[in-house]
Amino acid sequence: MEHFIVSARKYRPKNFQDVVGQQAITNTLENAIKNNHLAQALLFTGPRGVGKTSCARILAKKINQQDAENSEEEDFAFNIFELDAASNNSVDDIRSLTDQVRIPPQTGKYKVYIIDEVHMLSQAAFNAFLKTLEEPPAHAIFILATTEKHKIIPTILSRCQIFDFKRIGVLDAKNYLKKISEKEDITAEDDALHIIAQKADGAMRDALSIFDRVVSFSGKNLTREAVTENLNVLDYDTYFGMTDLLLDNKIPDVLNAFNTVLSKGFEGHHFINGLASHFRDLLVAKDKATLDLLEVGDSAKKKYLTQATRASIPFLLQAIQKANDCDLNYRASKNQRLLVELSIMQIASITFDGEKKKSANYIIPATFFQALSPRKKKNTTIIAAEPKEIATPTATVPKTEIQKVVEKPAIKKPILKNVGRLNTQPGKYSLKGFNQQKEVKKTVVEENFEQHPKTTFTEEKLQELWKAYVALLNTKGERSMASIVGTDIPTLGSDFKITFTVPNKLMEDQFKKGRPGLMKFLRENLNNYGISIAVQLNEAVEKKFAYTPQEKYNKLKEKNPLLEKLRQAFELDL
């Protein structure tokens, strides 16, 4: 069995051209060697796995190759000394090092000392090293490497030429993994390599380790699905689907999708962070000038551009703010799942009734979804309610009546132009915008339904659906309109003309505003598009309403005669 060498060792850079993502530093070091401008003490600092130790070894080899013969074949291993400061951090270790520095090299021009993890040296060891570092022999060069520059004392920093290594970009890491895949005869999808590069978080060594792990899992064919399954990361398709549900205001589906994410073993904190990053990427995709900031594969970039057209900038800004607030409060919350659920419900409510003013923490009422949830069949109208009675101003309607399903044949509905929100430039509170809204409402009412069916129906059927509509308004929370519609029982005349009586002018105006919704409900459920509703004003009916305490008491006494006996027994006054 052939000995396996991990990719991080097998493909460790052997010259400056092989170093990924540190072009500025490698060019500086090469020019310093050529021009003999190399400092005698250098400090390489930066995150883990970005090439600090590799660059130090390459530099140590290049320094002596400059003047030697057959330089390409000579590695000058006897001139390079590596010290791990994590395990050799005492004063005695540094004193031993300074004693060795005095001895000149046997071959080559320089002796190079690489001290890795230099921040682990003790305070006494740093002080013992100061003098040697400040005035080293001409043949000695020190290269210090650390991930935590802030732990090194200032007197050491002031004696070094500092090189700050940066995190390796996602695209640079992906391209390097692609080259390795070709060398190893591995077929890898572009998105699969991109996910590995993202998971590495700027560390090339981590990217190579993850690459080896995924290859062991899936063999010679790396797919996006295999990578996400093996690394247990949330695929961006999850966030695309979640964002579609949020834009469609589907709170029940959003909560179910979040529950699915939790059932796969992901934390809510991980999910909300990923969702915020997804919103950020959508915001970046809105403008061509910032499109380069979108560090994703080509296929994913097309999806981002498509979804970015649906999501408005105000929605994305508010969604990012809410997701960020959830992230900040997550650790301190005692019910973390509820915190995330509230946040995504608030995000799903941002675009609901966009023209209305809402509070910052507005959530769509549950009654809205209770009324819509049973509407599953395309040509079937279902009104959902609990099997209990709902009180209306004039009658009590059992909800079992409301649950009836009225089947009707497929009807090609008329196309109503300019209905709904106005996509016009004038403000919604301007006079011009107000007039345009009035014109739109007028066109809706005057729509021609001559080609649509006009099925006959009885007055009893009409009154049954009328009560059902009152109950529906109550479930939606529109109690004012429900009380107006329930003040009288409609009558059916010739040519499907419905007559309805109201007691005062105010109720007449309010009824006319809600009449289009009532007509649509009756037309669809009765399968008759020739219906018209005429409203009559009869101020005499208003006498039915009680205003004074005595009138109110008389009304109650009519409903329950025992009330008078109770008043007399306790000698109560009105």
Coordinates of C-alpha atoms in Angstrom, one line a residue:
M1 CA 0.0 0.0 0.0
E2 CA 1.4 3.3 -1.1
H3 CA 2.1 5.8 1.6
F4 CA -0.4 8.7 1.5
I5 CA 0.8 12.3 1.8
V6 CA -1.7 14.9 2.7
S7 CA -2.2 17.7 0.1
A8 CA -1.0 20.4 2.5
R9 CA 2.4 18.8 2.6
K10 CA 2.5 17.4 -1.0
Y11 CA 1.7 20.8 -2.5
R12 CA 3.5 23.0 -0.1
P13 CA 5.0 25.9 -2.2
K14 CA 8.6 25.4 -3.2
N15 CA 9.1 28.9 -4.7
F16 CA 7.5 32.3 -4.5
Q17 CA 5.5 31.7 -7.7
D18 CA 3.6 28.8 -6.0
V19 CA 2.5 30.9 -3.0
V20 CA -1.3 31.7 -3.3
G21 CA -2.8 35.1 -2.6
Q22 CA 0.4 36.9 -1.3
Q23 CA 1.7 38.5 -4.5
A24 CA 2.7 41.8 -2.9
I25 CA 4.8 40.1 -0.2
T26 CA 6.5 37.6 -2.5
N27 CA 7.4 40.4 -5.0
T28 CA 8.8 42.5 -2.2
L29 CA 11.0 39.6 -0.9
E30 CA 12.3 38.7 -4.3
N31 CA 13.2 42.3 -5.1
A32 CA 14.9 42.7 -1.7
I33 CA 17.1 39.6 -2.4
K34 CA 18.0 40.8 -5.9
N35 CA 18.9 44.4 -4.7
N36 CA 20.5 43.2 -1.5
H37 CA 18.1 45.2 0.6
L38 CA 17.0 42.4 2.9
A39 CA 16.7 43.3 6.6
Q40 CA 18.4 41.0 9.2
A41 CA 15.2 40.6 11.2
L42 CA 11.8 40.0 9.6
L43 CA 8.4 39.4 11.2
F44 CA 5.8 37.4 9.2
T45 CA 2.4 37.9 10.8
G46 CA -1.1 36.9 9.7
P47 CA -3.9 34.2 10.1
R48 CA -3.1 30.5 10.2
G49 CA -2.5 28.6 6.9
V50 CA -1.8 31.6 4.7
G51 CA 1.9 30.8 3.9
K52 CA 4.0 32.4 6.6
T53 CA 6.3 29.4 7.3
S54 CA 6.4 28.4 3.6
C55 CA 7.5 31.9 2.6
A56 CA 10.2 31.8 5.4
R57 CA 11.6 28.5 4.1
I58 CA 11.6 29.7 0.5
L59 CA 13.3 33.0 1.6
A60 CA 15.9 31.1 3.6
K61 CA 16.7 28.9 0.6
K62 CA 16.7 31.9 -1.9
I63 CA 19.2 34.0 0.2
N64 CA 22.0 31.5 -0.2
Q65 CA 21.2 30.6 -3.8
Q66 CA 21.9 34.1 -4.9
D67 CA 25.7 33.8 -5.0
A68 CA 26.2 30.0 -5.0
E69 CA 27.0 27.8 -7.9
N70 CA 24.5 25.0 -8.9
S71 CA 22.0 26.9 -6.7
E72 CA 19.0 25.2 -8.1
E73 CA 20.2 21.8 -6.8
E74 CA 21.4 23.0 -3.4
D75 CA 18.8 23.4 -0.7
F76 CA 21.2 24.7 2.0
A77 CA 19.4 22.6 4.6
F78 CA 22.5 23.0 7.0
N79 CA 22.1 26.8 6.9
I80 CA 18.4 26.8 7.9
F81 CA 17.5 26.4 11.6
E82 CA 13.9 26.2 12.7
L83 CA 12.8 26.8 16.3
D84 CA 9.3 26.2 17.6
A85 CA 8.8 28.9 20.3
A86 CA 5.7 27.1 21.6
S87 CA 7.9 24.3 23.1
N88 CA 11.2 26.2 23.4
N89 CA 10.2 29.4 25.1
S90 CA 12.5 29.6 28.1
V91 CA 15.5 31.9 28.6
D92 CA 17.9 28.9 28.3
D93 CA 16.5 28.1 24.9
I94 CA 17.2 31.6 23.7
R95 CA 20.7 31.7 25.2
S96 CA 21.5 28.4 23.4
L97 CA 20.3 30.1 20.2
T98 CA 22.4 33.2 20.6
D99 CA 25.5 31.0 21.2
Q100 CA 24.9 29.2 17.9
V101 CA 24.4 32.5 16.1
R102 CA 28.1 33.4 16.6
I103 CA 29.3 30.5 14.5
P104 CA 29.6 31.4 10.8
P105 CA 28.0 29.0 8.1
Q106 CA 30.2 26.2 6.6
T107 CA 28.6 26.6 3.1
G108 CA 26.7 29.5 1.7
K109 CA 26.7 33.1 2.9
Y110 CA 24.0 33.3 5.5
K111 CA 22.6 31.3 8.4
V112 CA 18.8 31.7 8.6
Y113 CA 16.9 31.2 11.9
I114 CA 13.2 30.7 11.6
I115 CA 11.4 31.1 14.9
D116 CA 7.8 29.9 14.6
E117 CA 5.0 31.0 17.0
V118 CA 7.3 33.6 18.4
H119 CA 4.6 35.2 20.5
M120 CA 4.8 32.1 22.8
L121 CA 8.2 33.3 24.2
S122 CA 8.2 34.3 27.8
Q123 CA 8.9 37.9 28.9
A124 CA 12.4 36.9 30.1
A125 CA 13.1 35.1 26.8
F126 CA 12.1 38.2 24.8
N127 CA 14.4 40.4 26.9
A128 CA 17.3 37.9 26.4
F129 CA 16.7 38.0 22.7
L130 CA 16.6 41.8 22.3
K131 CA 20.4 42.5 22.0
T132 CA 21.0 39.7 19.5
L133 CA 18.1 40.7 17.4
E134 CA 19.2 44.4 17.3
E135 CA 22.9 43.7 16.4
P136 CA 23.1 40.2 14.9
P137 CA 26.3 39.0 13.2
A138 CA 26.6 39.8 9.4
H139 CA 26.0 36.2 8.5
A140 CA 22.7 35.8 10.5
I141 CA 19.2 36.5 9.4
F142 CA 16.2 36.0 11.7
I143 CA 12.7 35.3 10.4
L144 CA 10.0 35.4 13.1
A145 CA 6.5 34.0 12.4
T146 CA 3.3 34.6 14.5
T147 CA -0.4 34.6 14.3
E148 CA -0.8 37.0 17.2
K149 CA 1.3 40.1 16.7
H150 CA -0.3 42.0 19.5
K151 CA 1.3 39.6 22.0
I152 CA 4.9 40.5 21.0
I153 CA 6.5 43.2 23.1
P154 CA 7.0 46.6 21.2
T155 CA 10.8 46.5 21.6
I156 CA 10.9 43.3 19.5
L157 CA 8.5 44.8 16.9
S158 CA 10.6 47.9 16.5
R159 CA 13.6 45.8 15.6
C160 CA 11.9 43.9 12.8
Q161 CA 10.7 44.5 9.3
I162 CA 7.0 43.5 9.5
F163 CA 5.1 41.7 6.7
D164 CA 1.4 41.3 7.2
F165 CA 0.0 38.3 5.4
K166 CA -3.7 38.5 4.4
R167 CA -6.4 35.9 4.2
I168 CA -6.5 34.1 0.9
G169 CA -9.5 35.1 -1.2
V170 CA -12.2 32.6 -2.0
L171 CA -11.6 32.8 -5.8
D172 CA -7.8 32.3 -5.3
A173 CA -8.3 29.3 -3.1
K174 CA -10.9 27.8 -5.5
N175 CA -8.5 28.2 -8.5
Y176 CA -5.7 26.6 -6.6
L177 CA -7.9 23.6 -5.6
K178 CA -8.9 23.4 -9.3
K179 CA -5.3 23.0 -10.3
I180 CA -4.7 20.3 -7.7
S181 CA -7.9 18.5 -8.9
E182 CA -6.5 18.4 -12.4
K183 CA -3.2 17.0 -11.2
E184 CA -4.9 14.3 -9.1
D185 CA -7.4 13.4 -12.0
I186 CA -10.4 14.4 -9.9
T187 CA -13.6 15.7 -11.5
A188 CA -14.8 18.6 -9.3
E189 CA -17.8 20.9 -9.8
D190 CA -17.1 24.6 -9.6
D191 CA -19.6 25.1 -6.9
A192 CA -18.2 22.2 -4.8
L193 CA -14.7 23.8 -4.8
H194 CA -16.2 27.2 -4.0
I195 CA -17.9 25.8 -0.9
I196 CA -14.6 24.2 0.2
A197 CA -12.9 27.6 -0.3
Q198 CA -15.6 29.4 1.7
K199 CA -15.4 26.8 4.5
A200 CA -11.6 27.3 4.8
D201 CA -12.2 31.0 5.7
G202 CA -9.0 32.3 4.1
A203 CA -6.6 29.5 5.2
M204 CA -5.1 27.5 2.3
R205 CA -4.0 24.7 4.6
D206 CA -7.5 24.3 5.9
A207 CA -8.8 24.3 2.3
L208 CA -6.4 21.5 1.4
S209 CA -7.3 19.5 4.5
I210 CA -11.1 19.8 3.7
F211 CA -10.3 18.9 0.1
D212 CA -8.6 15.6 1.2
R213 CA -11.5 14.8 3.5
V214 CA -14.2 15.3 0.8
V215 CA -12.2 13.3 -1.7
S216 CA -12.1 10.4 0.8
F217 CA -15.9 10.7 1.1
S218 CA -16.9 10.9 -2.5
G219 CA -14.0 9.5 -4.5
K220 CA -12.9 11.0 -7.8
N221 CA -16.1 12.9 -8.5
L222 CA -16.7 16.0 -6.3
T223 CA -20.3 17.3 -6.5
R224 CA -21.9 20.2 -4.6
E225 CA -24.4 17.8 -2.9
A226 CA -21.6 15.5 -1.7
V227 CA -19.6 18.5 -0.3
T228 CA -22.5 20.0 1.6
E229 CA -23.5 16.6 3.0
N230 CA -19.9 15.8 4.2
L231 CA -19.2 19.3 5.6
N232 CA -22.6 19.6 7.1
V233 CA -23.1 23.2 5.7
L234 CA -26.3 24.8 4.7
D235 CA -26.5 24.9 0.9
Y236 CA -27.3 28.2 -0.7
D237 CA -30.4 26.7 -2.2
T238 CA -31.8 26.6 1.4
Y239 CA -31.4 30.4 1.6
F240 CA -32.8 31.0 -1.9
G241 CA -35.9 29.0 -1.0
M242 CA -36.2 30.7 2.4
T243 CA -36.0 34.2 0.8
D244 CA -38.7 33.3 -1.7
L245 CA -41.0 32.4 1.2
L246 CA -40.1 35.6 3.1
L247 CA -40.9 37.7 0.0
D248 CA -44.2 35.9 -0.5
N249 CA -45.2 36.6 3.2
K250 CA -45.7 32.9 3.8
I251 CA -45.1 32.7 7.6
P252 CA -46.3 29.1 8.1
D253 CA -44.1 27.8 5.4
V254 CA -41.1 29.9 6.7
L255 CA -41.5 28.3 10.2
N256 CA -41.7 24.8 8.7
A257 CA -38.6 25.5 6.6
F258 CA -36.7 26.7 9.7
N259 CA -37.8 23.6 11.6
T260 CA -36.4 21.5 8.7
V261 CA -33.1 23.2 9.1
L262 CA -33.0 22.6 12.8
S263 CA -33.9 18.9 12.3
K264 CA -30.7 18.5 10.2
G265 CA -28.6 19.5 13.2
F266 CA -27.9 23.1 12.5
E267 CA -28.0 25.8 15.1
G268 CA -30.3 28.8 14.8
H269 CA -27.3 31.1 15.2
H270 CA -25.6 29.5 12.2
F271 CA -28.8 29.8 10.2
I272 CA -29.5 33.5 10.9
N273 CA -25.9 34.4 10.2
G274 CA -26.1 32.6 6.9
L275 CA -29.4 34.3 6.1
A276 CA -27.9 37.8 6.8
S277 CA -25.0 37.0 4.5
H278 CA -27.4 35.9 1.8
F279 CA -29.3 39.2 2.1
R280 CA -25.9 41.0 1.9
D281 CA -25.1 39.1 -1.3
L282 CA -28.5 40.0 -2.8
L283 CA -27.9 43.6 -2.0
V284 CA -24.5 43.4 -3.7
A285 CA -26.1 41.8 -6.7
K286 CA -28.4 44.8 -7.1
D287 CA -25.7 47.0 -8.7
K288 CA -23.2 46.2 -11.4
A289 CA -20.6 48.3 -9.7
T290 CA -20.6 46.0 -6.6
L291 CA -21.1 42.7 -8.5
D292 CA -17.4 41.9 -8.1
L293 CA -18.0 41.7 -4.3
L294 CA -20.1 38.6 -4.8
E295 CA -17.7 35.8 -4.2
V296 CA -19.7 32.8 -5.6
G297 CA -19.6 30.5 -8.5
D298 CA -21.0 31.3 -12.0
S299 CA -24.2 29.2 -11.6
A300 CA -24.9 30.6 -8.1
K301 CA -24.3 34.2 -9.4
K302 CA -27.1 33.8 -11.9
K303 CA -29.4 32.7 -9.1
Y304 CA -28.4 35.8 -7.1
L305 CA -29.1 38.1 -10.0
T306 CA -32.5 36.6 -10.6
Q307 CA -33.6 36.8 -7.0
A308 CA -32.1 40.3 -6.6
T309 CA -34.7 41.6 -9.0
R310 CA -37.5 40.4 -6.7
A311 CA -36.1 41.8 -3.5
S312 CA -36.2 45.6 -3.1
I313 CA -33.4 47.5 -1.4
P314 CA -35.7 48.7 1.5
F315 CA -36.7 45.1 2.2
L316 CA -33.0 43.9 2.1
L317 CA -31.8 46.7 4.4
Q318 CA -34.6 46.0 7.0
A319 CA -34.0 42.3 6.7
I320 CA -30.3 42.6 7.3
Q321 CA -31.0 44.8 10.3
K322 CA -33.4 42.3 11.9
A323 CA -31.0 39.4 11.2
N324 CA -28.1 41.3 12.7
D325 CA -30.2 42.2 15.8
C326 CA -31.1 38.5 16.2
D327 CA -27.4 37.6 15.9
L328 CA -26.4 40.1 18.6
N329 CA -29.1 38.9 21.1
Y330 CA -28.8 35.2 20.4
R331 CA -26.3 34.3 23.1
A332 CA -28.1 36.2 25.8
S333 CA -31.5 34.8 24.9
K334 CA -33.0 32.0 27.1
N335 CA -35.3 30.8 24.3
Q336 CA -33.0 31.0 21.2
R337 CA -35.3 29.2 18.8
L338 CA -38.2 31.6 19.6
L339 CA -35.9 34.6 19.0
V340 CA -35.0 33.4 15.5
E341 CA -38.6 32.5 14.7
L342 CA -39.8 36.0 15.8
S343 CA -37.0 37.5 13.6
I344 CA -37.9 35.6 10.5
M345 CA -41.7 36.3 11.0
Q346 CA -40.9 40.0 11.2
I347 CA -38.8 39.8 8.0
A348 CA -41.7 37.9 6.3
S349 CA -44.0 40.8 7.3
I350 CA -41.9 43.6 5.8
T351 CA -43.5 43.6 2.4
F352 CA -47.0 42.7 3.6
D353 CA -49.5 45.6 2.8
G354 CA -46.5 47.7 1.8
E355 CA -48.5 51.0 1.5
K356 CA -49.6 50.8 5.1
K357 CA -47.6 52.2 8.0
K358 CA -46.5 49.4 10.3
S359 CA -44.4 49.2 13.5
A360 CA -40.8 48.1 13.3
N361 CA -41.7 44.7 14.9
Y362 CA -44.9 44.1 12.9
I363 CA -46.0 40.5 12.3
I364 CA -48.9 39.4 10.0
P365 CA -51.9 38.3 12.2
A366 CA -52.5 34.6 12.4
T367 CA -56.1 35.1 11.4
F368 CA -54.9 36.1 7.9
F369 CA -53.4 32.6 7.3
Q370 CA -56.4 30.8 9.0
A371 CA -58.7 32.3 6.3
L372 CA -56.3 31.4 3.5
S373 CA -55.0 28.0 4.6
P374 CA -57.8 25.8 3.2
R375 CA -57.7 27.3 -0.3
K376 CA -55.9 24.4 -1.9
K377 CA -57.9 23.5 -4.9
K378 CA -57.8 25.9 -7.9
N379 CA -61.5 26.0 -8.7
T380 CA -62.8 25.5 -5.1
T381 CA -63.6 28.2 -2.6
I382 CA -63.3 27.2 1.1
I383 CA -63.8 29.4 4.1
A384 CA -62.0 28.0 7.1
A385 CA -63.3 28.4 10.7
E386 CA -63.5 26.5 13.9
P387 CA -66.6 24.4 14.6
K388 CA -68.1 26.9 17.0
E389 CA -70.5 29.8 16.7
I390 CA -69.6 33.3 15.7
A391 CA -71.6 36.2 17.0
T392 CA -72.8 38.8 14.4
P393 CA -74.8 41.9 15.0
T394 CA -78.1 40.4 13.8
A395 CA -77.6 36.6 13.8
T396 CA -75.5 33.8 15.1
V397 CA -74.1 31.7 12.2
P398 CA -72.7 28.2 13.0
K399 CA -69.2 27.9 11.5
T400 CA -70.1 24.5 10.1
E401 CA -72.1 26.4 7.5
I402 CA -69.1 28.5 6.7
Q403 CA -67.0 25.4 6.1
K404 CA -69.1 24.4 3.1
V405 CA -67.2 24.0 -0.1
V406 CA -68.8 25.6 -3.1
E407 CA -67.7 23.8 -6.3
K408 CA -67.7 25.7 -9.5
P409 CA -66.4 25.0 -13.0
A410 CA -63.1 26.5 -14.2
I411 CA -63.7 30.1 -15.3
K412 CA -61.3 32.2 -17.2
K413 CA -61.1 35.3 -15.0
P414 CA -60.9 38.7 -16.7
I415 CA -57.6 40.4 -16.9
L416 CA -57.8 43.6 -14.8
K417 CA -55.2 46.1 -15.7
N418 CA -53.7 48.6 -13.2
V419 CA -55.3 46.8 -10.3
G420 CA -53.6 46.9 -6.9
R421 CA -50.7 49.0 -5.9
L422 CA -49.9 51.9 -8.3
N423 CA -46.5 51.6 -9.9
T424 CA -46.5 55.3 -10.7
Q425 CA -44.1 58.0 -9.8
P426 CA -46.5 60.4 -7.9
G427 CA -46.5 59.8 -4.1
K428 CA -49.4 57.9 -2.6
Y429 CA -50.4 61.0 -0.5
S430 CA -50.2 63.4 -3.4
L431 CA -53.4 64.7 -5.1
K432 CA -52.4 63.1 -8.5
G433 CA -51.7 59.8 -6.8
F434 CA -55.1 59.9 -5.0
N435 CA -56.9 60.6 -8.3
Q436 CA -55.2 57.8 -10.0
Q437 CA -56.3 55.4 -7.3
K438 CA -59.9 56.5 -7.7
E439 CA -59.6 55.8 -11.4
V440 CA -58.2 52.4 -10.8
K441 CA -61.1 51.5 -8.4
K442 CA -63.6 52.7 -10.9
T443 CA -62.2 50.5 -13.7
V444 CA -62.5 47.5 -11.4
V445 CA -66.2 48.1 -10.7
E446 CA -67.1 48.7 -14.3
E447 CA -65.5 45.5 -15.6
N448 CA -67.6 43.7 -18.3
F449 CA -68.8 40.2 -17.3
E450 CA -71.2 39.6 -20.1
Q451 CA -69.3 36.5 -21.4
H452 CA -69.3 34.9 -17.9
P453 CA -71.9 32.4 -16.5
K454 CA -75.1 33.6 -14.8
T455 CA -76.3 30.5 -12.8
T456 CA -79.6 31.0 -11.1
F457 CA -79.9 30.8 -7.3
T458 CA -82.4 31.2 -4.6
E459 CA -82.8 34.0 -2.0
E460 CA -82.1 31.4 0.8
K461 CA -78.8 30.5 -0.8
L462 CA -78.0 34.2 -1.1
Q463 CA -78.8 34.9 2.5
E464 CA -76.7 31.8 3.6
L465 CA -73.6 33.1 1.8
W466 CA -74.3 36.6 3.0
K467 CA -74.0 35.4 6.6
A468 CA -70.9 33.4 5.7
Y469 CA -69.3 36.5 4.4
V470 CA -70.0 38.3 7.7
A471 CA -68.3 35.5 9.5
L472 CA -65.3 35.6 7.1
L473 CA -64.9 39.4 7.8
N474 CA -64.9 38.7 11.6
T475 CA -62.2 36.0 11.2
K476 CA -60.1 38.6 9.2
G477 CA -60.5 41.1 12.0
E478 CA -62.7 43.5 9.9
R479 CA -65.4 43.8 12.5
S480 CA -66.6 47.3 11.5
M481 CA -67.4 46.1 8.0
A482 CA -68.9 42.9 9.3
S483 CA -71.3 44.8 11.6
I484 CA -72.4 46.9 8.7
V485 CA -73.0 43.9 6.3
G486 CA -74.9 42.2 9.1
T487 CA -77.3 45.0 9.9
D488 CA -79.9 43.8 7.4
I489 CA -81.0 40.7 5.4
P490 CA -80.6 41.2 1.6
T491 CA -83.5 40.6 -0.8
L492 CA -83.3 39.2 -4.3
G493 CA -85.1 41.0 -7.2
S494 CA -85.3 40.5 -10.9
D495 CA -82.2 40.2 -13.1
F496 CA -80.2 39.1 -10.1
K497 CA -80.4 42.5 -8.4
I498 CA -79.7 42.4 -4.7
T499 CA -81.2 45.1 -2.4
F500 CA -79.6 46.0 0.9
T501 CA -80.8 48.6 3.4
V502 CA -78.7 50.6 5.8
P503 CA -79.9 53.0 8.5
N504 CA -77.6 56.1 8.0
K505 CA -75.4 57.8 5.5
L506 CA -72.2 56.9 7.2
M507 CA -72.9 53.2 7.0
E508 CA -74.0 53.6 3.4
D509 CA -70.6 55.1 2.4
Q510 CA -68.7 52.4 4.3
F511 CA -70.7 49.7 2.7
K512 CA -70.0 51.1 -0.8
K513 CA -66.3 51.0 -0.1
G514 CA -66.5 47.3 0.9
R515 CA -69.0 46.3 -1.8
P516 CA -66.4 45.2 -4.5
G517 CA -65.1 42.5 -2.1
L518 CA -68.6 41.3 -1.3
M519 CA -69.6 41.1 -5.0
K520 CA -66.5 39.1 -5.8
F521 CA -67.3 36.7 -3.0
L522 CA -70.9 36.2 -4.1
R523 CA -70.1 36.0 -7.8
E524 CA -67.5 33.3 -7.3
N525 CA -69.5 31.2 -4.9
L526 CA -72.8 31.5 -6.7
N527 CA -71.2 31.2 -10.2
N528 CA -73.2 34.2 -11.3
Y529 CA -71.4 37.2 -12.7
G530 CA -74.6 39.2 -13.4
I531 CA -75.1 40.0 -9.8
S532 CA -75.5 43.7 -8.7
I533 CA -76.0 45.1 -5.3
A534 CA -78.1 48.2 -4.7
V535 CA -77.9 49.9 -1.3
Q536 CA -80.8 51.9 0.1
L537 CA -80.9 54.4 2.9
N538 CA -83.8 54.0 5.4
E539 CA -83.3 56.3 8.4
A540 CA -86.4 54.9 10.0
V541 CA -84.4 51.7 10.7
E542 CA -82.1 53.7 12.9
K543 CA -84.8 53.7 15.6
K544 CA -83.9 50.1 16.3
F545 CA -80.7 51.2 17.9
A546 CA -80.5 52.0 21.6
Y547 CA -78.7 55.1 22.7
T548 CA -79.8 56.0 26.2
P549 CA -79.3 53.7 29.3
Q550 CA -83.1 53.1 29.5
E551 CA -83.3 52.1 25.8
K552 CA -80.3 49.8 26.2
Y553 CA -81.9 48.2 29.3
N554 CA -85.2 47.7 27.4
K555 CA -83.3 46.0 24.6
L556 CA -81.6 43.6 27.0
K557 CA -84.9 43.0 28.8
E558 CA -86.5 41.9 25.5
K559 CA -83.8 39.3 25.0
N560 CA -83.9 38.1 28.7
P561 CA -87.0 38.9 30.7
L562 CA -85.3 37.5 33.9
L563 CA -83.2 40.7 33.9
E564 CA -86.2 42.7 35.3
K565 CA -86.7 40.2 38.2
L566 CA -83.0 40.5 39.0
R567 CA -83.2 44.3 39.1
Q568 CA -86.3 44.2 41.4
A569 CA -84.8 41.6 43.7
F570 CA -81.7 43.7 44.4
E571 CA -83.6 47.0 44.1
L572 CA -81.2 48.3 41.5
D573 CA -81.5 51.7 39.7
L574 CA -80.8 52.2 36.0

